[in-house]
Tab-separated table of C-alpha atoms and ligand atoms in Angstrom:
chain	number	residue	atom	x	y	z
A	8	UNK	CA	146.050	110.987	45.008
A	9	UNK	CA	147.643	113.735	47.100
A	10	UNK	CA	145.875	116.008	49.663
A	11	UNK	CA	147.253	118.768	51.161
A	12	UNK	CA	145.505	119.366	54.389
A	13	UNK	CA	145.354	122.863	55.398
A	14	UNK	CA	142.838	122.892	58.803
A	15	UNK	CA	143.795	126.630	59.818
A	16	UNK	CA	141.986	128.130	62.993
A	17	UNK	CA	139.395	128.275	65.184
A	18	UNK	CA	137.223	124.982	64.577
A	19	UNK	CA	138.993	124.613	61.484
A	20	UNK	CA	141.363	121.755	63.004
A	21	UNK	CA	138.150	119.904	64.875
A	22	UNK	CA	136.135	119.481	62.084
A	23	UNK	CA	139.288	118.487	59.520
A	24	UNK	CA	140.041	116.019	61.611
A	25	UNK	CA	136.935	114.136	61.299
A	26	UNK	CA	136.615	114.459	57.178
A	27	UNK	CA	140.472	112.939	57.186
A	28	UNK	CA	138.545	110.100	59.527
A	29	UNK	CA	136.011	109.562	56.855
A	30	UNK	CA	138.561	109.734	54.216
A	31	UNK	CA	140.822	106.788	55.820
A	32	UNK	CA	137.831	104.881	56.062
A	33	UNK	CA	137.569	104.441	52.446
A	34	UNK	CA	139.484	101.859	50.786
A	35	UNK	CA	141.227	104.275	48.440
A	36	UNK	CA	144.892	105.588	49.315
A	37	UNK	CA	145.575	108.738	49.745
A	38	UNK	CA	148.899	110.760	50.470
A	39	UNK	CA	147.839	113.038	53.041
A	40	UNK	CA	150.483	115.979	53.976
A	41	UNK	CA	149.260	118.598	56.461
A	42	UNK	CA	150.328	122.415	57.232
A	43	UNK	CA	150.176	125.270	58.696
A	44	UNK	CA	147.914	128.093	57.238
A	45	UNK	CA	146.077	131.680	58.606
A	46	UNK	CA	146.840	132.587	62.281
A	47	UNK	CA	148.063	129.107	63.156
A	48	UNK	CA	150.849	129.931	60.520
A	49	UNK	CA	151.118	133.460	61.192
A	50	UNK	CA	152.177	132.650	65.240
A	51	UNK	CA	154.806	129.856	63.871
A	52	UNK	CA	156.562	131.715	60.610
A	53	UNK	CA	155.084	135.201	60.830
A	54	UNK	CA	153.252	134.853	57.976
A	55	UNK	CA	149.455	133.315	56.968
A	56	UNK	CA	150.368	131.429	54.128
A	57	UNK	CA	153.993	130.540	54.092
A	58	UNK	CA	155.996	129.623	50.965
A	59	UNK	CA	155.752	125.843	52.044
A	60	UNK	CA	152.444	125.479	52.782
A	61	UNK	CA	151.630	127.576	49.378
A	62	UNK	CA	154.125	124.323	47.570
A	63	UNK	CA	152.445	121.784	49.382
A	64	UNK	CA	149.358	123.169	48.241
A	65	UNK	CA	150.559	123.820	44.624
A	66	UNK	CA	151.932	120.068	44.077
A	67	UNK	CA	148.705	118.301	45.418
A	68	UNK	CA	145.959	117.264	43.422
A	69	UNK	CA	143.427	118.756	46.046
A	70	UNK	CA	143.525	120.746	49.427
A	71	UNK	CA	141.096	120.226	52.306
A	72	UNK	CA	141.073	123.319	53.495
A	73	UNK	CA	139.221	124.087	56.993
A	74	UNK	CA	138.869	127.589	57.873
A	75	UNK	CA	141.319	130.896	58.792
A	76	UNK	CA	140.850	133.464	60.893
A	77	UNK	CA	140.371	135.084	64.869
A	78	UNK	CA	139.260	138.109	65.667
A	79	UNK	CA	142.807	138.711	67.580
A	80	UNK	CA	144.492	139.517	63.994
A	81	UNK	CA	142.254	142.568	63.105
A	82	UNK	CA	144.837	144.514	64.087
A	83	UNK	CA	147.892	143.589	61.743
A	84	UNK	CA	148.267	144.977	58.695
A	85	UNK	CA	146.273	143.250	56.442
A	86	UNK	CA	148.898	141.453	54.231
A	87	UNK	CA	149.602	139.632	57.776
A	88	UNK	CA	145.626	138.673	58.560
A	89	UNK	CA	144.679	135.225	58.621
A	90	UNK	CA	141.834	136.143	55.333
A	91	UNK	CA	145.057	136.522	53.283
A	92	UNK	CA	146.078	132.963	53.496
A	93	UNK	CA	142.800	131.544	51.774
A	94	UNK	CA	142.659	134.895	49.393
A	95	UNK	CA	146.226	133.987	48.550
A	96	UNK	CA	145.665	130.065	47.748
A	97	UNK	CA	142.676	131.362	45.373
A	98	UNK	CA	144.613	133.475	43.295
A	99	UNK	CA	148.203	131.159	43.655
A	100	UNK	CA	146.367	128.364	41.991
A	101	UNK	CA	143.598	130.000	39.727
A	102	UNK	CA	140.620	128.725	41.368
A	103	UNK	CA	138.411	130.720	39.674
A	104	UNK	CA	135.172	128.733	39.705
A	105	UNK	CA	133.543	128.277	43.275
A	106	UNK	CA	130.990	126.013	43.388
A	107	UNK	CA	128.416	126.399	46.399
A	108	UNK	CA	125.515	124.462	46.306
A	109	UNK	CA	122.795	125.112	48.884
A	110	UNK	CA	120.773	121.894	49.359
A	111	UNK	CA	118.047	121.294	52.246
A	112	UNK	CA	118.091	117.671	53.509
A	113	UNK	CA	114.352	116.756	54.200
A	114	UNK	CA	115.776	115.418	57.846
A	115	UNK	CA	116.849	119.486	58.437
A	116	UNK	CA	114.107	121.397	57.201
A	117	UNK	CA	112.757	122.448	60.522
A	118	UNK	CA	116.132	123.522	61.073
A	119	UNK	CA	115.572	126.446	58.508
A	120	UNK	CA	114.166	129.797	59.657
A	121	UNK	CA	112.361	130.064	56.466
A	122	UNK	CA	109.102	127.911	56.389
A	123	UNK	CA	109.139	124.659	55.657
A	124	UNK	CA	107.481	124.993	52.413
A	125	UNK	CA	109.592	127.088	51.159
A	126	UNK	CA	112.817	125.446	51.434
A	127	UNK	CA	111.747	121.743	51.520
A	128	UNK	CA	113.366	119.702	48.601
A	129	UNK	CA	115.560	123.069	47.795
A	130	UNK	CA	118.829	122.130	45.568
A	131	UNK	CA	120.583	125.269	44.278
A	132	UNK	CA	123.949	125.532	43.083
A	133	UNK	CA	125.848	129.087	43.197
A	134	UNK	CA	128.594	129.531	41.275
A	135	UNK	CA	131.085	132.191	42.555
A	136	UNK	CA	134.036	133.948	40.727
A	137	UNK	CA	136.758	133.503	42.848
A	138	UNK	CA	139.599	135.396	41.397
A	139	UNK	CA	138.217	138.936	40.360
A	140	UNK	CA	136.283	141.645	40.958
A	141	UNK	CA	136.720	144.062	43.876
A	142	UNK	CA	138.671	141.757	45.635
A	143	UNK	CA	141.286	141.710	43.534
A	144	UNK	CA	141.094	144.412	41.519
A	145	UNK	CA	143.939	147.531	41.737
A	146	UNK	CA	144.170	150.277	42.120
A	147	UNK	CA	143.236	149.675	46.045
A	148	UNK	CA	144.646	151.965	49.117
A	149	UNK	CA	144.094	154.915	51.127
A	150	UNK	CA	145.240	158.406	50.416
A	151	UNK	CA	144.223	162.049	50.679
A	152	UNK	CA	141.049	163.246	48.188
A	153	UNK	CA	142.053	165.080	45.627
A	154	UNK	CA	137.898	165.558	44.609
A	155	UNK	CA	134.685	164.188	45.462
A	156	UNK	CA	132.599	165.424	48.587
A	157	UNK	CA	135.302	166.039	50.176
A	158	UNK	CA	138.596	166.662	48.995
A	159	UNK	CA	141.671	167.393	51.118
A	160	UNK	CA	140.420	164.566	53.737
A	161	UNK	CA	141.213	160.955	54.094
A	162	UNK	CA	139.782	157.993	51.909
A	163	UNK	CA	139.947	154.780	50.730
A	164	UNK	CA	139.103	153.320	47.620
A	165	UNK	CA	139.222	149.803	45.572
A	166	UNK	CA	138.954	148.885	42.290
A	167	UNK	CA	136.041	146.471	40.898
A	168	UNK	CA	137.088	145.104	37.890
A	169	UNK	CA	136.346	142.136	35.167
A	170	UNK	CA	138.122	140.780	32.154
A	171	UNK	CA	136.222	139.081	29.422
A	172	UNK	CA	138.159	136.017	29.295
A	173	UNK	CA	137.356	136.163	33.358
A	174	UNK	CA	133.609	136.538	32.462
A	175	UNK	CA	133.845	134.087	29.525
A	176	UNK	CA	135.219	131.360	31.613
A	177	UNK	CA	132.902	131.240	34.391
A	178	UNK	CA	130.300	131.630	32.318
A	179	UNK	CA	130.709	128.439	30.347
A	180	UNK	CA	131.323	126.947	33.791
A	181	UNK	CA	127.856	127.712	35.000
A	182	UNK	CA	125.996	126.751	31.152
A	183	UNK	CA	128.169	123.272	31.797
A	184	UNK	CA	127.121	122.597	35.192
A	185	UNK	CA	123.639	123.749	34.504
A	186	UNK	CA	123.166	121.017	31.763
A	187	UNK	CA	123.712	118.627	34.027
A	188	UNK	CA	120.857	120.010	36.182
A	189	UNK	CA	117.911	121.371	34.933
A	190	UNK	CA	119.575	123.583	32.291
A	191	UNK	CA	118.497	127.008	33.872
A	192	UNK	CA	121.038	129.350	34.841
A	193	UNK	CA	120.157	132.820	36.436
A	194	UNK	CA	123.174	135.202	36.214
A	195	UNK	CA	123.174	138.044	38.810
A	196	UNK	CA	124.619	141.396	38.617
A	197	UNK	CA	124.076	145.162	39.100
A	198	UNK	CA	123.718	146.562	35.434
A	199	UNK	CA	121.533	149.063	36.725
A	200	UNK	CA	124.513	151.058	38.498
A	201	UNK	CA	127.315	149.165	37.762
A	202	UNK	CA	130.172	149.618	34.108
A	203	UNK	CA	131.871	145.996	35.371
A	204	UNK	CA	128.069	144.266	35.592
A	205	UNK	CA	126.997	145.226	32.400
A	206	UNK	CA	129.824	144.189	30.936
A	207	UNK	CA	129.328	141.055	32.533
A	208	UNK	CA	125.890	141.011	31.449
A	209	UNK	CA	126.396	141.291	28.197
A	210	UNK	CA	129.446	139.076	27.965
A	211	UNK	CA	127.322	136.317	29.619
A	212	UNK	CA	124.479	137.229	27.315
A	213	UNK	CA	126.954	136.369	24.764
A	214	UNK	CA	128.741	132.987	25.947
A	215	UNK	CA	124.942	132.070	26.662
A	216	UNK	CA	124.303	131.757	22.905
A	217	UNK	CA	126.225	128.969	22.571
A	218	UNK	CA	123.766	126.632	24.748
A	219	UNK	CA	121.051	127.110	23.582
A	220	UNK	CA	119.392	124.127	25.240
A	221	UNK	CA	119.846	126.197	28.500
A	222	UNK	CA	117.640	128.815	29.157
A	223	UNK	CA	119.492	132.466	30.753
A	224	UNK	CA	117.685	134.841	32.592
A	225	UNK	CA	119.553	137.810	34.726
A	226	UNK	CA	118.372	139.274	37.705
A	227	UNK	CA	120.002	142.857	39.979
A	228	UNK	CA	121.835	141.593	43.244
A	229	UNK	CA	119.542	143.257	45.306
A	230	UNK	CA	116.347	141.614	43.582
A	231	UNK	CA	118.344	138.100	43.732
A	232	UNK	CA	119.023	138.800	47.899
A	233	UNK	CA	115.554	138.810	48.248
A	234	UNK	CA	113.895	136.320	45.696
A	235	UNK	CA	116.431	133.858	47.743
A	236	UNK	CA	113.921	134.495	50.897
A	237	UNK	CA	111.160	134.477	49.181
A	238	UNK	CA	110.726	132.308	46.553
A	239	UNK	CA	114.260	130.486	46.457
A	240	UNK	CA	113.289	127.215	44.596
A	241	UNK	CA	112.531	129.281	41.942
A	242	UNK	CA	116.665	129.245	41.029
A	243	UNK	CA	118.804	126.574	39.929
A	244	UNK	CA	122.201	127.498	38.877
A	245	UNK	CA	123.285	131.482	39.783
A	246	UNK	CA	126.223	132.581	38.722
A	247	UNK	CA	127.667	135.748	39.704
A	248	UNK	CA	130.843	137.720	40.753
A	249	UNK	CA	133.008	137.704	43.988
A	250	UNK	CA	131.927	140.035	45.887
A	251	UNK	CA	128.267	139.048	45.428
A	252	UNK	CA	128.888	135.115	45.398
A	253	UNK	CA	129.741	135.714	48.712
A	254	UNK	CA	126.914	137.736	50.090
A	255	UNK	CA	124.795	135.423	48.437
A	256	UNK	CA	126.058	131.965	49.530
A	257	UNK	CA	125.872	132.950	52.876
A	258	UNK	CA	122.405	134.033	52.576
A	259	UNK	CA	121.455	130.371	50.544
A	260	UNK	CA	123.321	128.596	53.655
A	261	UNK	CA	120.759	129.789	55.927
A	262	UNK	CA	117.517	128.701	53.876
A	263	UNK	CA	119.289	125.008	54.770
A	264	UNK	CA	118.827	125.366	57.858
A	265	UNK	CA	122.589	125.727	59.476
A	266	UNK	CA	125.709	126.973	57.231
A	267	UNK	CA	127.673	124.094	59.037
A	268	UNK	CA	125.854	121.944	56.352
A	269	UNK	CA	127.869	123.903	53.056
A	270	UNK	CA	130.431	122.110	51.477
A	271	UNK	CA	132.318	123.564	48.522
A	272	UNK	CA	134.313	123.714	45.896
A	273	UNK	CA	136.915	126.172	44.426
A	274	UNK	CA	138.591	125.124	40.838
A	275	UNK	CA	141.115	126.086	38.561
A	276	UNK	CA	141.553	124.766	34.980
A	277	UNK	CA	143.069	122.299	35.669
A	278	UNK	CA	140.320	120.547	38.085
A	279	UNK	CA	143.113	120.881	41.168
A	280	UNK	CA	140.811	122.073	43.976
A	281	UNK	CA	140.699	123.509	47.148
A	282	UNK	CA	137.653	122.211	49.244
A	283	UNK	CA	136.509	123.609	52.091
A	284	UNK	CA	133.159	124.532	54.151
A	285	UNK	CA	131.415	127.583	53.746
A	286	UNK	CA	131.346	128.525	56.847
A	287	UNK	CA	134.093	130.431	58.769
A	288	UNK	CA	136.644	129.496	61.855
A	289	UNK	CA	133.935	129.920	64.196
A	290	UNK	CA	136.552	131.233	67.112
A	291	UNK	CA	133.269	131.933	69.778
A	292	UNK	CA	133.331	127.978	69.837
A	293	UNK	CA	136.967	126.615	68.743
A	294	UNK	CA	138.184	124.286	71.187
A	295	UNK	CA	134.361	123.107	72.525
A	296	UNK	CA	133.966	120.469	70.426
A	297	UNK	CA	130.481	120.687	69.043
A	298	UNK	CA	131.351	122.729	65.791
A	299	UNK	CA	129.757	120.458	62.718
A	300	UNK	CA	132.251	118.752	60.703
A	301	UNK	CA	129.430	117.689	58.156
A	302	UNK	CA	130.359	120.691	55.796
A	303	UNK	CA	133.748	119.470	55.811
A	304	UNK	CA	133.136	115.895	55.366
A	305	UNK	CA	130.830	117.021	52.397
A	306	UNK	CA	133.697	119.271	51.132
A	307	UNK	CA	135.928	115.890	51.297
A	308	UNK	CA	133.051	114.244	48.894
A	309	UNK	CA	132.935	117.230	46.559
A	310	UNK	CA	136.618	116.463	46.316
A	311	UNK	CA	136.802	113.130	45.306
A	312	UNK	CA	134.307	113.698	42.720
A	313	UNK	CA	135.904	116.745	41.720
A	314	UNK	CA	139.273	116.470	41.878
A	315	UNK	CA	140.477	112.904	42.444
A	316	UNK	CA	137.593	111.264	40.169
A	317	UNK	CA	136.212	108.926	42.615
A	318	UNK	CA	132.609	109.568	42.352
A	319	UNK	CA	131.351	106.298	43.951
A	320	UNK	CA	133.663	107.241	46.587
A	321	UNK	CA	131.818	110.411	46.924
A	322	UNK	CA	128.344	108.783	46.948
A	323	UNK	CA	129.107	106.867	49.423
A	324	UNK	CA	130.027	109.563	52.222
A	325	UNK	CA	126.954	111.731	50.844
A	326	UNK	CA	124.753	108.833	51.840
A	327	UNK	CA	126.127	108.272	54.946
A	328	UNK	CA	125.359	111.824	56.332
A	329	UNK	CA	122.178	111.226	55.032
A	330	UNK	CA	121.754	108.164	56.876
A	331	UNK	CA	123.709	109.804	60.294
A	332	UNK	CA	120.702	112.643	60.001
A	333	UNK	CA	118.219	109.925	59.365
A	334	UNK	CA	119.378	108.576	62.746
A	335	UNK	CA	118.520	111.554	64.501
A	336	UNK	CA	122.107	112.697	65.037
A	337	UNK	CA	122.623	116.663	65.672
A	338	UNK	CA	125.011	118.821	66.374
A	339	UNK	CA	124.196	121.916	67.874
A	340	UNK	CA	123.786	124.082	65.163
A	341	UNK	CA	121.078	121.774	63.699
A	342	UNK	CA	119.507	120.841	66.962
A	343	UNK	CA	115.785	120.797	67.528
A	344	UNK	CA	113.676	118.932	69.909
A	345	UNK	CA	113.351	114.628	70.109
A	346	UNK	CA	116.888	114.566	68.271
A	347	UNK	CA	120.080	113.199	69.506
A	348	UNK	CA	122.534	115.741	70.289
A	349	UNK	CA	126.259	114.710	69.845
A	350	UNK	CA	129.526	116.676	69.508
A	351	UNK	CA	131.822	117.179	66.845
A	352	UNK	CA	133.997	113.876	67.195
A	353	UNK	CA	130.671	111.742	67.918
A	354	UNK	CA	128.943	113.165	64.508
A	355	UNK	CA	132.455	112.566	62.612
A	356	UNK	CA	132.638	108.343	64.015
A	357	UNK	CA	128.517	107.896	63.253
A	358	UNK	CA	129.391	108.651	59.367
A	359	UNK	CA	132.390	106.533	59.646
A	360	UNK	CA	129.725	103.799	61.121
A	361	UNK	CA	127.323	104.334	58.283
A	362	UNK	CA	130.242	103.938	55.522
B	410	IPM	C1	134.266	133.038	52.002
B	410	IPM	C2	134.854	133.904	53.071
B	410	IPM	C3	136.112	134.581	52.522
B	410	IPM	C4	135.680	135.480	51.381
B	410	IPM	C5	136.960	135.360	53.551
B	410	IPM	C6	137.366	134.484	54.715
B	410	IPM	C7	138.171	135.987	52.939
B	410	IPM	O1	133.919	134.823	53.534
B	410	IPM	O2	134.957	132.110	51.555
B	410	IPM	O3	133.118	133.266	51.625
B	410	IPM	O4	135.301	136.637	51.576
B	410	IPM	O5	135.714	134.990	50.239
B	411	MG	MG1	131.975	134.555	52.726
């Protein structure tokens, strides 16, 4: 089984660190290679995702990615910024299908800033297009306006875009994952405004007829952003493009309680995957030590179960967080009166304890 670790910036390296900790405390062997990646590569080769990292990462069956990017790099051009380097990974090795699930431990669900009622016992499961959209889609640039409100002035412009083979295959990824749920799957898009979202509508519509057993309803982004708020144990599976997968996993991390609790999962194909939390580099508190590595070290269980096909493996990490939060153990970011507080190393050795 070989990982390619990739920790990146800001707290990416402090909370990598302590899933590769859980990992060796597994009996299982691993080959574990680690690299450069985002700024951290960018200051040693000049560039976020170097041609040997982007190998190691292509020849492993999994990468446990931490996260890229510092506010110091909004200033290079963008092929240069740290947000290439994971953008660049996606697209390298297909990982089309980004799994995200948002679930609320009962130990954390004062932690929330939604009531508890409303977010107690919550287990969702977005699934995010990874590879498309407007994030990938060209035409992209800036130039001079040739008509529009203004022509003759400055613009910019990208491109959204979807494929139907793009749609197709995401689509039977969600219908899949939601029969091994509770076989509802709510697919999100803009068809009100949007060509590309009623295309996917309708191709999704489509795919949808072939599971029957699973029951498809569809729902406008901006309807979805706020049934998450209030109401959000109403959903299941979501699936939904790029650009909005990401709005809207950030928004489901919240209604946990801290997005330092997200693992997730991006796969191509193949089932290689790249595993990483949901949260971002954090560079306000890189080098303090109290950043939560449990999104990681739940990333490193969505990977074995994933990826490497160790699912008792997996189980047994995902109870021991639940038994380190049963304990009373917080970091910061999940901190509320009467609990222990401990750092980023401390919360990493009390789930090596409880394995
Ligand atoms: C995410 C992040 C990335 C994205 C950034 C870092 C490029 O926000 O994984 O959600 O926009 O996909
Ligand atoms: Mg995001």
């Amino acid at each position: 089984m070989k990982i390619a670790v990739l920790p990146g910036d800001g707290i990416g390296t402090e909370i990598v660190a302590e899933a590769v900790k859980v990992l060796g405390a597994l009996d299982l062997k691993f080959e574990m290679e680690t690299a450069l990646v985002g700024g951290a590569a960018y200051e040693a080769y000049g560039h976020p995702l170097p041609e040997a990292t982007l190998k190691l990462a292509k020849a492993a069956d999994a990468v446990l990615f931490g996260a890229v990017g510092d506010w110091k790099y909004d200033k290079l051009e963008r092929s240069l910024r740290p947000e290439q380097a994971i953008l660049g990974l996606r697209k390298n090795l297909g990982l089309f299908a980004n799994f995200r699930p948002a679930i609320c431990y009962e130990q954390l669900v004062d932690a929330s800033s939604l009531k508890p009622e409303l977010v107690a016992g919550l287990d969702i499961l977005i699934i995010r297009e990874l590879t498309g959209d407007i994030y990938f889609g060209q035409p992209r640039g800036r130039r001079i306006a040739t008509d529009g409100h203004f022509p003759g002035t400055e613009e910019a412009f990208d491109t959204m875009r979807y494929s139907r083979p793009e749609i197709e295959r995401i689509a039977h990824v969600a219908f899949q994952a939601a029969r091994k749920r509770s076989k509802r799957v709510t697919s999100v898009d803009k068809a009100n405004v949007l060509e590309t979202f009623q295309f996917w509508k309708d191709v999704v519509t489509e795919v949808g007829e072939q599971y029957p057993d699973v029951q498809l309803d569809h729902m406008y982004v901006d309807n979805a952003a706020m049934q998450l708020v209030r109401a959000p144990k109403k959903f299941d599976v979501v699936v939904t493009g790029n650009i909005f997968g990401d709005i809207l996993s950030d928004e489901a991390a919240m209604l946990t309680g801290s997005i330092g609790m997200l693992p997730s999962a991006s796969l191509n194909s193949s089932n290689q995957g790249l595993y990483e939390p949901s949260h971002g580099s954090a560079p306000d508190i890189a080098g303090k030590g109290i950043a939560n590595p449990l999104a990681t070290i739940l990333s490193a269980a969505m990977m074995l179960r994933f990826s490497l096909k160790q699912p008792e493996a997996a189980q047994r990490i995902e109870v021991a967080v639940q038994s380190v939060l049963t304990q009373g153990l917080r970091t910061a970011d999940i901190f509320s009166p009467g609990a222990t507080r401990v750092n980023t190393q401390e919360m990493g050795a009390a789930v090596v304890k409880a394995l």
